[in-house]
Amino acid sequence: MRFRPMLGIMIAVFSSVALAWQLEVPQLPLTDKRSVADVYHGVKVTDDYRWLEDGKNPEVIAWSDAQDKHARALLDPLPLHAEIEQFLKRLYNKRAPSFYDLKNQHGLLFAMNSQPGQQQDVLVTLRSPNELASKRVVVDPNQIDPSYSTAIQFFIPSIDGSKVAVSLAGGGSEAGTLHLFDVATGKELPDQEQRITGNGGGSVAWSADGTGFYYTRYPHEGERPRQDMNFYEQVYFHKLGTSVSQDSYVIGKDFPRIAEISLTTSDDGRYLLLSVENGDGGQYEHFLRDPSGKWMQLAQFSDHIMAVAFGNDGLYMLSRDHAPRGRLMRLPLTDPELKNAVTIVPESTAVLQDFGFSLSGLRPAFVITPQRLYVTELIGGPTEIHIFDHDGHPLGTVPVEPVSSIDQIVPSQGDNILFENMSWVDPAAWFVFDAASNQTTVTAMRESSPASFAEIEAVGEFATSKDGTKVPLNIIRRKGTKLDGQNPTILTGYGGFGLSQTPFFDPSLSAWLDAGGVFAIASLRGGGEFGEEWHRAGMLTHKQNVFDDFIACAEQLIKAYTNPAKLAIEGGSNGGLLMGAVLTQRPDLFRVVVSISGIYDMLRSETTENGQFNVTEYGSVKNPDAFKALYAYSPYQHVKDGTKYPSILFTVGENDPRVDPWHSRKMIARLQAANASKNPILLISFSNAGHGGIGSAEDQRIAMETYWSEFIYQQLGVKWVNPVMQAH
């Protein structure tokens, strides 16, 4: 069972709180103000804590250690700290095995597998989703690295399924090395490739005969200046059994500095599809290599082609050109010029999903079988699978759970498909849809919850934002919850990069809900819930809409469910930026803030490597209009001296390649200096961790969730209720 720590964090409470917080703890470090001034378009901006950006400086390391020790000394002695850990461990240990990122290849089903008591997920093969006894482990990071700090980023089987390329990364760094394994024996092959993944992701595609593979490659030593080493991703080809020095350049020299490349082959391996994203803002161009080795550009960034997939009768493209909710087109492989593409599924009221994110690149959310086209449609959050023939004639829908999400669709035998489905109250399960009978059957790959959700319900409401926009708000609560304004409530959101808040299942919420808590998820502008217009209304110079939407959702909850003294908010990454913005704009509205790996200094963000990939989503201070918008909401610049701030906990992974931990260091220092309340403002650092727990071992994920949990419960003063576990 995969827990969603960035959205659904388990909460716990404490008796005897005052005693624990009166214990002697290390003092917070003194934080010097060392002012540095910058001038942007005639505006002078002073930064008192620029010195905290240097994470290698011994003085900064000592400061971080002191902050960390202070926070842990306050939280570790709390009476139920161990209880929370034990509760989470019981959840993890009692869960059913889970399978994700499935790939059907040459009669074998490849999958990532999470098992109870297993620190890192492993790569396995099975004969079918109903034959779990046939499972064989191909790659086990727990055996490769006994410290459990190495994780599988992604895997790509060869066309014949005999070999598999696996990217492994350590310590949450996401800097992957490609390893090859023999599928039948699990034996590692001698070929290896360094620096195939980085800030722009990474990807691999096998040649048709399996004698080599195409791979993404970042510059090697001496090829680029130091500041460009994690940019300029290109594609190379490696022939098995040869030296890496003999690898040949394929394409990419003319791609943008912040290119993010995804590779896919046709089923027979004869055609190679290459998609390039221009940073993280949702702009794509696509290229096709034919069997003769000739490259052709299929679409430019300005064509708004979001995703491309191979079918047996051509290429299928999802376009948002003059169709913000998406339309599907078919393009013949015999003459693959965009002008020859024909629209087969026109834009409708629902949003056609373009792709799902994975560390191996883009995974289209539509699947083509010999005679059918399965399309994932998004309706404000929940998703459905609609069926068409290859000419776009509708053939109905695939039966799925009500108000649920489709995480992945995998082609199966003939026109059948395998898909993963979950809801707010039902764990994930893999189903087979039989095209002949139009029937859906659950497979043996079905997760179960150690905690009962029988008395839990999910309801949908709308909040009205500052400009009148209706914002969806999903609320998870116990049946019969009193709407008396006294319920302790957690509100979370994201609002960026076109990512939608679709239904997810998190058994760790059971403790919070059993204690009378309410959990709410806001579907904010900047996401993709209502198409590209919804996304664009929350990006670049329109980013303030995201924060207005979230504030409106908080005020909606206060009308019936809760009050500011009982409202906690949490978010991570771009959702951490959200936390920083709303806590500085409306510190009176929340009692507790938990922010994970957040971005806070928007004026300095693009000085970091990954921040440069983000400029197509956030904008750049080099542009006067973008600077004006960034400066208007950047959380770090809007902390005000003498303000009574709520209780705040920030957590970071010191190896985070996506959001540099200095964001949190500077923001915490500024908040601690400005705060006029007695509420704690804490920073916890995890030394061998990356972005929000990506790549972390199970024990480390539990440790992170424990801190997030106890802080909220302790600060809200909610009484702990130990959920009853059920057998799966």
XYZ file of C-alpha atoms in Angstrom, residues 63-622:
560
model
C 22.983 26.396 12.468
C 20.863 23.704 10.777
C 21.974 21.088 13.287
C 21.030 23.370 16.168
C 17.590 24.049 14.670
C 17.076 20.330 14.131
C 18.143 19.374 17.661
C 15.905 22.047 19.158
C 12.861 20.810 17.214
C 13.459 17.135 17.930
C 14.063 17.835 21.605
C 10.635 19.461 21.770
C 8.819 16.760 19.799
C 10.573 13.498 20.705
C 9.646 13.519 24.433
C 5.947 14.060 23.801
C 4.017 11.197 25.414
C 2.665 9.710 22.205
C 5.668 10.124 19.922
C 6.428 6.408 20.225
C 2.716 5.594 19.912
C 2.531 7.386 16.585
C 5.569 5.533 15.289
C 4.105 2.232 16.412
C 0.736 3.032 14.843
C 2.370 3.848 11.503
C 4.544 0.739 11.692
C 1.453 -1.383 12.325
C -0.202 0.175 9.291
C 2.807 -0.558 7.113
C 3.245 -4.088 8.465
C -0.423 -5.065 8.219
C -0.933 -3.732 4.713
C -1.412 -5.974 1.725
C 1.326 -6.075 -0.917
C 0.902 -3.410 -3.595
C 1.912 -3.281 -7.239
C 2.381 -0.201 -9.407
C 4.023 1.036 -12.623
C 2.988 -2.082 -14.540
C 4.350 -2.961 -17.982
C 3.283 -5.893 -20.177
C 6.266 -7.079 -22.179
C 6.510 -10.264 -24.240
C 4.146 -12.312 -22.064
C 5.544 -11.065 -18.755
C 4.014 -8.525 -16.408
C 6.693 -6.266 -14.905
C 5.788 -4.260 -11.784
C 7.167 -2.378 -8.856
C 6.211 -4.186 -5.667
C 5.877 -2.873 -2.122
C 5.780 -5.497 0.634
C 5.179 -5.279 4.406
C 8.467 -5.122 6.287
C 10.386 -4.154 3.173
C 12.379 -0.914 3.335
C 12.582 -0.256 -0.415
C 10.256 -1.365 -3.209
C 11.512 -4.057 -5.582
C 11.093 -4.875 -9.269
C 9.238 -8.122 -9.953
C 7.707 -10.093 -12.812
C 4.485 -12.126 -12.802
C 2.722 -14.319 -15.333
C -0.548 -12.461 -14.776
C -2.249 -10.148 -12.241
C -4.114 -13.141 -10.817
C -1.051 -15.333 -10.307
C 0.728 -13.702 -7.392
C 2.468 -16.988 -6.629
C 4.344 -16.584 -9.919
C 6.055 -13.433 -8.647
C 9.811 -13.346 -9.120
C 12.091 -10.620 -7.823
C 14.347 -9.251 -10.549
C 15.980 -6.286 -8.770
C 15.997 -5.799 -4.993
C 17.586 -2.539 -3.769
C 17.456 -3.882 -0.204
C 20.056 -6.471 -1.227
C 22.072 -4.067 -3.343
C 22.388 -1.522 -0.521
C 22.009 -2.801 3.071
C 21.725 0.797 4.289
C 18.418 1.019 2.376
C 19.303 4.421 0.910
C 19.221 3.226 -2.720
C 15.898 3.194 -4.585
C 14.673 2.198 -8.025
C 13.766 5.318 -9.997
C 12.371 3.538 -13.045
C 12.762 0.435 -15.195
C 12.391 -0.295 -18.921
C 12.235 -3.918 -20.207
C 13.724 -4.806 -23.579
C 11.314 -5.531 -26.446
C 11.634 -9.301 -25.938
C 11.445 -9.014 -22.142
C 14.775 -10.777 -21.591
C 16.622 -7.786 -20.162
C 15.640 -4.754 -18.127
C 17.288 -1.365 -17.698
C 16.943 0.017 -14.169
C 17.880 3.460 -12.893
C 19.113 3.432 -9.285
C 19.680 6.518 -7.135
C 20.848 6.932 -3.543
C 20.023 9.185 -0.606
C 17.055 10.866 -2.287
C 19.400 12.586 -4.750
C 17.554 11.500 -7.943
C 20.909 11.414 -9.751
C 20.479 8.011 -11.340
C 22.890 5.435 -12.706
C 21.560 2.947 -15.262
C 22.087 -0.745 -14.545
C 21.139 -3.703 -16.758
C 19.790 -7.022 -15.475
C 19.005 -10.386 -16.988
C 15.300 -10.910 -16.270
C 15.402 -14.711 -15.999
C 18.260 -14.837 -13.472
C 18.278 -11.364 -11.918
C 22.003 -11.223 -12.631
C 23.432 -7.780 -13.268
C 25.046 -7.289 -16.679
C 28.325 -5.366 -17.051
C 26.934 -2.379 -18.983
C 26.366 0.773 -16.907
C 25.597 4.405 -17.680
C 26.242 7.342 -15.369
C 24.258 10.599 -15.167
C 21.167 9.451 -17.048
C 18.786 11.256 -14.685
C 18.877 14.640 -13.010
C 16.773 17.739 -12.545
C 15.155 17.141 -15.933
C 14.387 13.483 -15.240
C 15.687 10.725 -17.475
C 14.553 8.078 -19.929
C 15.586 4.902 -21.777
C 14.301 3.063 -24.864
C 15.575 -0.267 -26.227
C 16.473 -0.958 -29.851
C 14.246 -3.404 -31.719
C 16.761 -6.259 -31.538
C 17.738 -5.661 -27.901
C 21.424 -5.205 -28.709
C 21.486 -1.654 -27.399
C 19.436 1.213 -26.052
C 18.859 4.942 -26.359
C 19.245 6.918 -23.155
C 19.168 10.464 -21.850
C 22.538 11.817 -20.856
C 23.662 14.878 -18.948
C 27.044 16.474 -19.728
C 30.132 14.621 -18.554
C 33.193 16.220 -17.004
C 34.837 18.688 -19.348
C 31.944 18.888 -21.806
C 30.250 21.932 -20.286
C 31.048 24.652 -17.735
C 30.353 23.632 -14.134
C 27.155 25.693 -13.982
C 25.735 23.786 -16.977
C 26.511 20.229 -15.885
C 22.917 19.484 -14.847
C 21.344 20.991 -17.958
C 21.432 20.350 -21.710
C 20.046 16.823 -21.570
C 20.675 14.910 -24.817
C 20.112 11.418 -26.234
C 22.881 8.886 -26.829
C 22.942 5.260 -27.969
C 24.819 2.443 -26.237
C 25.581 -0.897 -27.878
C 25.738 -3.744 -25.381
C 29.197 -5.057 -24.651
C 31.001 -1.913 -25.756
C 32.709 0.806 -23.747
C 30.706 3.842 -22.660
C 33.310 5.945 -24.451
C 32.042 4.457 -27.727
C 28.440 5.571 -27.142
C 27.165 7.661 -30.017
C 25.344 10.984 -29.905
C 21.814 10.777 -31.359
C 19.936 14.064 -30.885
C 19.519 17.001 -28.505
C 22.214 19.610 -29.192
C 19.563 22.100 -30.277
C 17.176 21.426 -27.406
C 16.596 24.073 -24.709
C 18.973 24.308 -21.771
C 16.132 23.170 -19.509
C 14.967 20.324 -21.766
C 13.287 17.341 -20.098
C 13.304 14.337 -22.440
C 11.053 11.291 -22.588
C 11.686 8.302 -24.916
C 9.206 5.677 -26.162
C 9.357 2.999 -28.859
C 6.631 1.417 -30.934
C 5.691 -2.126 -29.860
C 8.080 -3.612 -32.399
C 10.851 -1.156 -31.524
C 11.200 0.114 -35.100
C 10.081 3.671 -34.371
C 11.410 5.906 -31.609
C 9.329 8.761 -30.201
C 11.026 11.603 -28.336
C 9.124 14.227 -26.337
C 10.803 17.349 -24.957
C 9.336 19.536 -22.234
C 10.634 23.098 -21.997
C 11.147 23.159 -18.256
C 8.156 22.509 -16.030
C 5.527 24.844 -17.466
C 3.704 22.365 -19.714
C 5.194 23.152 -23.163
C 6.159 20.163 -25.335
C 7.704 19.399 -28.697
C 7.875 15.929 -30.262
C 10.196 14.115 -32.662
C 9.978 10.776 -34.481
C 12.821 8.540 -35.663
C 11.788 6.138 -38.438
C 13.319 2.674 -39.114
C 15.869 4.208 -41.499
C 17.227 6.433 -38.711
C 15.723 9.638 -40.081
C 14.372 12.163 -37.563
C 11.298 14.294 -38.143
C 9.839 16.961 -35.878
C 6.168 16.157 -35.294
C 5.218 19.236 -33.290
C 6.749 22.427 -31.946
C 6.144 24.002 -28.535
C 3.670 26.418 -30.123
C 1.519 23.537 -31.453
C 0.323 22.613 -27.941
C 0.578 18.850 -28.505
C 0.773 17.528 -24.961
C 1.201 13.770 -25.405
C 1.809 11.275 -28.220
C 1.366 7.488 -28.252
C 1.823 4.709 -30.790
C -1.146 2.805 -32.175
C -1.208 -0.026 -34.692
C -2.534 2.395 -37.322
C -0.575 5.556 -36.580
C 0.289 8.051 -33.897
C -2.314 9.355 -31.468
C -1.886 12.895 -30.156
C -3.564 14.832 -27.408
C -3.812 18.477 -28.438
C -4.748 21.531 -26.400
C -4.458 23.853 -29.397
C -7.700 25.874 -29.287
C -8.986 23.071 -27.051
C -7.932 23.691 -23.422
C -9.789 20.572 -22.238
C -8.091 18.505 -24.935
C -8.897 16.703 -28.172
C -7.420 13.527 -29.637
C -5.956 13.353 -33.122
C -4.601 10.517 -35.261
C -1.580 10.949 -37.506
C -0.476 8.343 -40.105
C 3.046 6.990 -39.663
C 3.406 6.910 -43.448
C 3.238 10.722 -43.629
C 3.662 12.058 -40.089
C 3.287 15.791 -40.669
C 1.052 17.587 -38.219
C -1.049 19.015 -41.047
C -2.163 15.443 -41.807
C -3.517 14.828 -38.289
C -7.260 14.208 -38.050
C -9.321 14.976 -34.928
C -11.114 11.820 -33.847
C -12.232 12.774 -30.306
C -13.228 16.448 -30.161
C -13.095 18.656 -27.081
C -15.997 18.128 -24.666
C -17.001 19.281 -21.204
C -14.672 16.735 -19.589
C -10.874 17.124 -19.569
C -8.952 14.551 -21.583
C -5.991 13.532 -19.472
C -2.701 13.837 -21.300
C -0.201 11.828 -19.280
C 0.831 10.617 -15.882
C 4.170 11.614 -14.404
C 6.857 9.052 -13.720
C 10.605 9.356 -13.237
C 11.085 7.536 -16.564
C 9.301 10.256 -18.481
C 5.765 10.869 -19.668
C 3.213 8.023 -19.605
C 0.184 8.827 -21.810
C -3.161 8.576 -20.000
C -4.773 7.121 -23.127
C -4.145 3.610 -24.449
C -4.588 2.205 -27.954
C -5.417 -1.493 -28.453
C -5.937 -3.214 -31.834
C -9.485 -1.908 -32.242
C -10.157 0.386 -29.309
C -9.046 3.631 -27.774
C -9.265 4.025 -23.985
C -9.195 7.619 -22.787
C -8.948 8.887 -19.208
C -11.349 11.776 -18.662
C -11.141 14.111 -15.693
C -14.222 15.767 -14.238
C -13.034 18.244 -11.620
C -10.932 15.614 -9.813
C -12.506 12.157 -10.227
C -11.593 10.304 -13.431
C -13.333 7.857 -15.749
C -12.279 5.693 -18.709
C -14.159 6.341 -21.931
C -13.984 3.933 -24.860
C -13.835 4.832 -28.559
C -13.033 3.004 -31.752
C -10.073 4.238 -33.781
C -12.285 6.666 -35.674
C -13.516 8.265 -32.466
C -16.980 6.699 -32.294
C -17.970 6.370 -28.624
C -18.378 2.852 -27.260
C -19.340 3.624 -23.659
C -17.317 3.692 -20.457
C -15.369 1.212 -18.373
C -17.140 0.435 -15.063
C -15.064 1.922 -12.216
C -15.568 2.752 -8.535
C -17.714 5.869 -7.907
C -15.855 9.161 -7.375
C -12.507 7.513 -7.959
C -9.276 7.942 -9.864
C -7.512 5.946 -12.562
C -3.792 5.825 -11.867
C -2.668 3.771 -14.871
C -4.074 1.861 -17.864
C -2.071 -1.053 -19.291
C -2.921 -2.851 -22.555
C -3.617 -6.529 -21.978
C -4.641 -9.331 -24.360
C -6.439 -8.179 -27.497
C -8.622 -5.193 -26.692
C -8.678 -5.905 -22.948
C -7.014 -3.556 -20.489
C -5.680 -3.654 -16.962
C -6.213 -0.537 -14.843
C -5.646 0.692 -11.292
C -8.564 2.309 -9.493
C -8.974 3.860 -6.029
C -11.237 6.303 -4.219
C -11.165 8.462 -1.103
C -12.530 5.524 0.939
C -11.431 2.430 -1.037
C -7.845 1.168 -1.373
C -6.239 0.757 -4.771
C -6.997 -2.340 -6.810
C -6.085 -3.524 -10.294
C -9.009 -4.508 -12.500
C -9.284 -6.290 -15.846
C -11.785 -4.921 -18.343
C -12.995 -7.517 -20.852
C -13.792 -5.749 -24.112
C -16.051 -8.541 -25.446
C -18.363 -8.642 -22.419
C -17.868 -5.025 -21.248
C -17.295 -6.423 -17.768
C -14.767 -5.337 -15.143
C -13.264 -7.898 -12.748
C -10.992 -7.213 -9.805
C -7.654 -9.050 -9.867
C -5.526 -10.522 -7.085
C -3.578 -7.265 -7.100
C -5.930 -5.685 -4.609
C -4.781 -3.641 -1.657
C -6.572 -3.686 1.658
C -6.690 -1.233 4.532
C -5.525 -2.267 8.007
C -7.889 0.419 9.346
C -11.614 0.388 8.635
C -13.166 3.143 6.513
C -16.695 1.709 6.752
C -17.967 4.772 8.624
C -16.022 7.289 6.551
C -17.511 9.337 3.734
C -16.257 11.850 1.188
C -18.394 14.847 0.243
C -17.816 17.581 -2.288
C -18.418 21.282 -1.831
C -17.415 24.493 -3.598
C -15.769 27.572 -2.160
C -16.095 30.956 -3.828
C -12.734 32.592 -4.458
C -11.979 36.310 -4.331
C -12.846 36.822 -8.020
C -15.992 34.674 -7.861
C -14.428 31.450 -9.189
C -15.960 28.257 -7.776
C -13.223 26.074 -6.267
C -13.859 22.354 -5.583
C -13.307 21.235 -1.997
C -13.277 17.525 -1.162
C -14.016 16.738 2.479
C -13.320 13.397 4.151
C -15.155 12.893 7.445
C -16.882 10.368 9.639
C -20.536 9.834 8.851
C -22.668 11.988 11.127
C -19.990 14.638 11.705
C -21.585 17.653 13.408
C -21.344 20.867 11.439
C -20.920 22.981 14.553
C -17.661 24.761 13.739
C -15.741 22.804 16.381
C -14.106 20.024 14.363
C -10.302 19.960 14.222
C -9.588 20.152 10.501
C -6.647 19.758 8.149
C -6.730 21.497 4.770
C -4.235 20.666 2.039
C -3.695 21.729 -1.559
C -1.150 22.073 -4.345
C -2.248 24.299 -7.217
C 0.528 24.134 -9.784
C 2.148 22.541 -12.836
C -1.220 21.314 -14.134
C -1.275 18.542 -11.519
C -4.781 17.550 -10.458
C -5.967 16.511 -7.007
C -7.584 13.188 -7.877
C -9.045 10.838 -5.242
C -6.445 8.894 -3.256
C -6.686 6.464 -0.362
C -4.558 6.884 2.750
C -5.219 4.520 5.679
C -3.154 6.692 8.015
C -6.019 9.213 8.010
C -8.063 6.771 10.071
C -6.601 7.988 13.389
C -7.463 11.607 12.607
C -10.971 10.762 11.455
C -11.624 8.457 14.410
C -10.596 11.301 16.724
C -13.291 13.503 15.212
C -11.058 15.256 12.736
C -11.947 16.399 9.229
C -9.565 16.228 6.262
C -10.098 18.523 3.268
C -8.419 18.700 -0.142
C -8.691 21.868 -2.228
C -8.580 21.626 -6.045
C -6.970 24.968 -6.767
C -6.284 26.852 -9.955
C -2.833 26.012 -11.263
C -3.861 22.354 -11.312
C -5.441 20.561 -14.255
C -8.868 19.688 -12.837
C -10.705 21.746 -15.469
C -8.145 21.776 -18.246
C -5.370 24.061 -19.403
C -7.353 27.240 -18.714
C -7.569 26.192 -15.037
C -3.819 25.595 -15.041
C -2.960 28.902 -16.697
C -5.226 30.800 -14.316
C -2.828 29.780 -11.526
C 0.601 30.118 -13.126
C 3.045 32.910 -13.953
C 1.509 36.339 -13.234
C -1.761 34.709 -12.132
C -0.248 32.744 -9.238
C -2.046 34.832 -6.599
C -5.284 33.146 -7.704
C -4.000 29.910 -6.174
C -3.576 31.519 -2.772
C -6.947 33.276 -2.985
C -8.566 29.929 -3.810
C -6.974 28.235 -0.797
C -7.969 31.042 1.558
C -11.527 30.784 0.227
C -11.520 27.038 0.947
C -10.344 27.700 4.514
C -13.120 30.250 4.985
C -15.633 27.757 3.560
C -14.571 25.186 6.158
C -14.862 27.783 8.916
C -18.510 28.402 7.970
C -19.571 24.956 9.180
C -16.789 22.548 10.076
C -14.169 24.331 12.109
C -12.737 27.645 13.310
C -9.288 29.275 13.002
C -8.192 27.890 16.386
C -8.798 24.341 15.128
C -7.613 24.636 11.534
C -4.279 23.181 10.390
C -2.898 23.359 6.870
C -0.220 21.280 5.200
C 1.465 20.996 1.827
C 4.735 20.149 0.154
C 6.970 21.406 -2.656
C 4.798 23.780 -4.730
C 2.259 23.119 -1.977
C 4.931 24.378 0.430
C 5.045 27.640 -1.507
C 1.272 27.701 -0.998
C 1.761 27.263 2.757
C 4.286 30.106 2.881
C 2.086 32.448 0.867
C -1.117 31.942 2.844
C 0.572 32.021 6.261
C 2.095 35.407 5.426
C -1.081 36.757 3.819
C -3.549 35.439 6.407
C -1.701 34.395 9.594
C -4.951 34.859 11.532
C -6.758 32.135 9.596
C -4.759 29.084 10.709
C -3.587 27.605 13.983
C -0.959 25.203 12.594
C 1.135 25.071 9.414
C 3.184 22.049 8.296
C 5.250 22.613 5.163
C 7.428 19.998 3.488
C 10.292 20.937 1.155
C 8.709 24.266 0.307
C 9.763 27.163 -1.933
C 9.713 30.525 -0.142
C 12.102 33.044 -1.717
C 10.676 33.399 -5.209
C 13.144 36.138 -6.123
C 16.108 33.830 -5.588
C 14.549 30.517 -6.621
C 15.930 30.587 -10.142
C 19.491 30.829 -8.797
C 19.105 27.127 -7.987
C 19.392 24.480 -10.673
C 15.871 23.112 -10.430
C 14.511 26.609 -9.970
C 15.617 27.307 -13.533
C 13.368 24.498 -14.767
C 10.495 26.121 -12.859
C 10.637 29.521 -14.574
C 8.205 28.406 -17.291
C 5.647 27.819 -14.515
C 6.480 30.658 -12.103
C 8.159 33.268 -14.290
C 11.576 34.898 -14.021
C 12.691 37.990 -12.112
C 14.453 38.996 -15.309
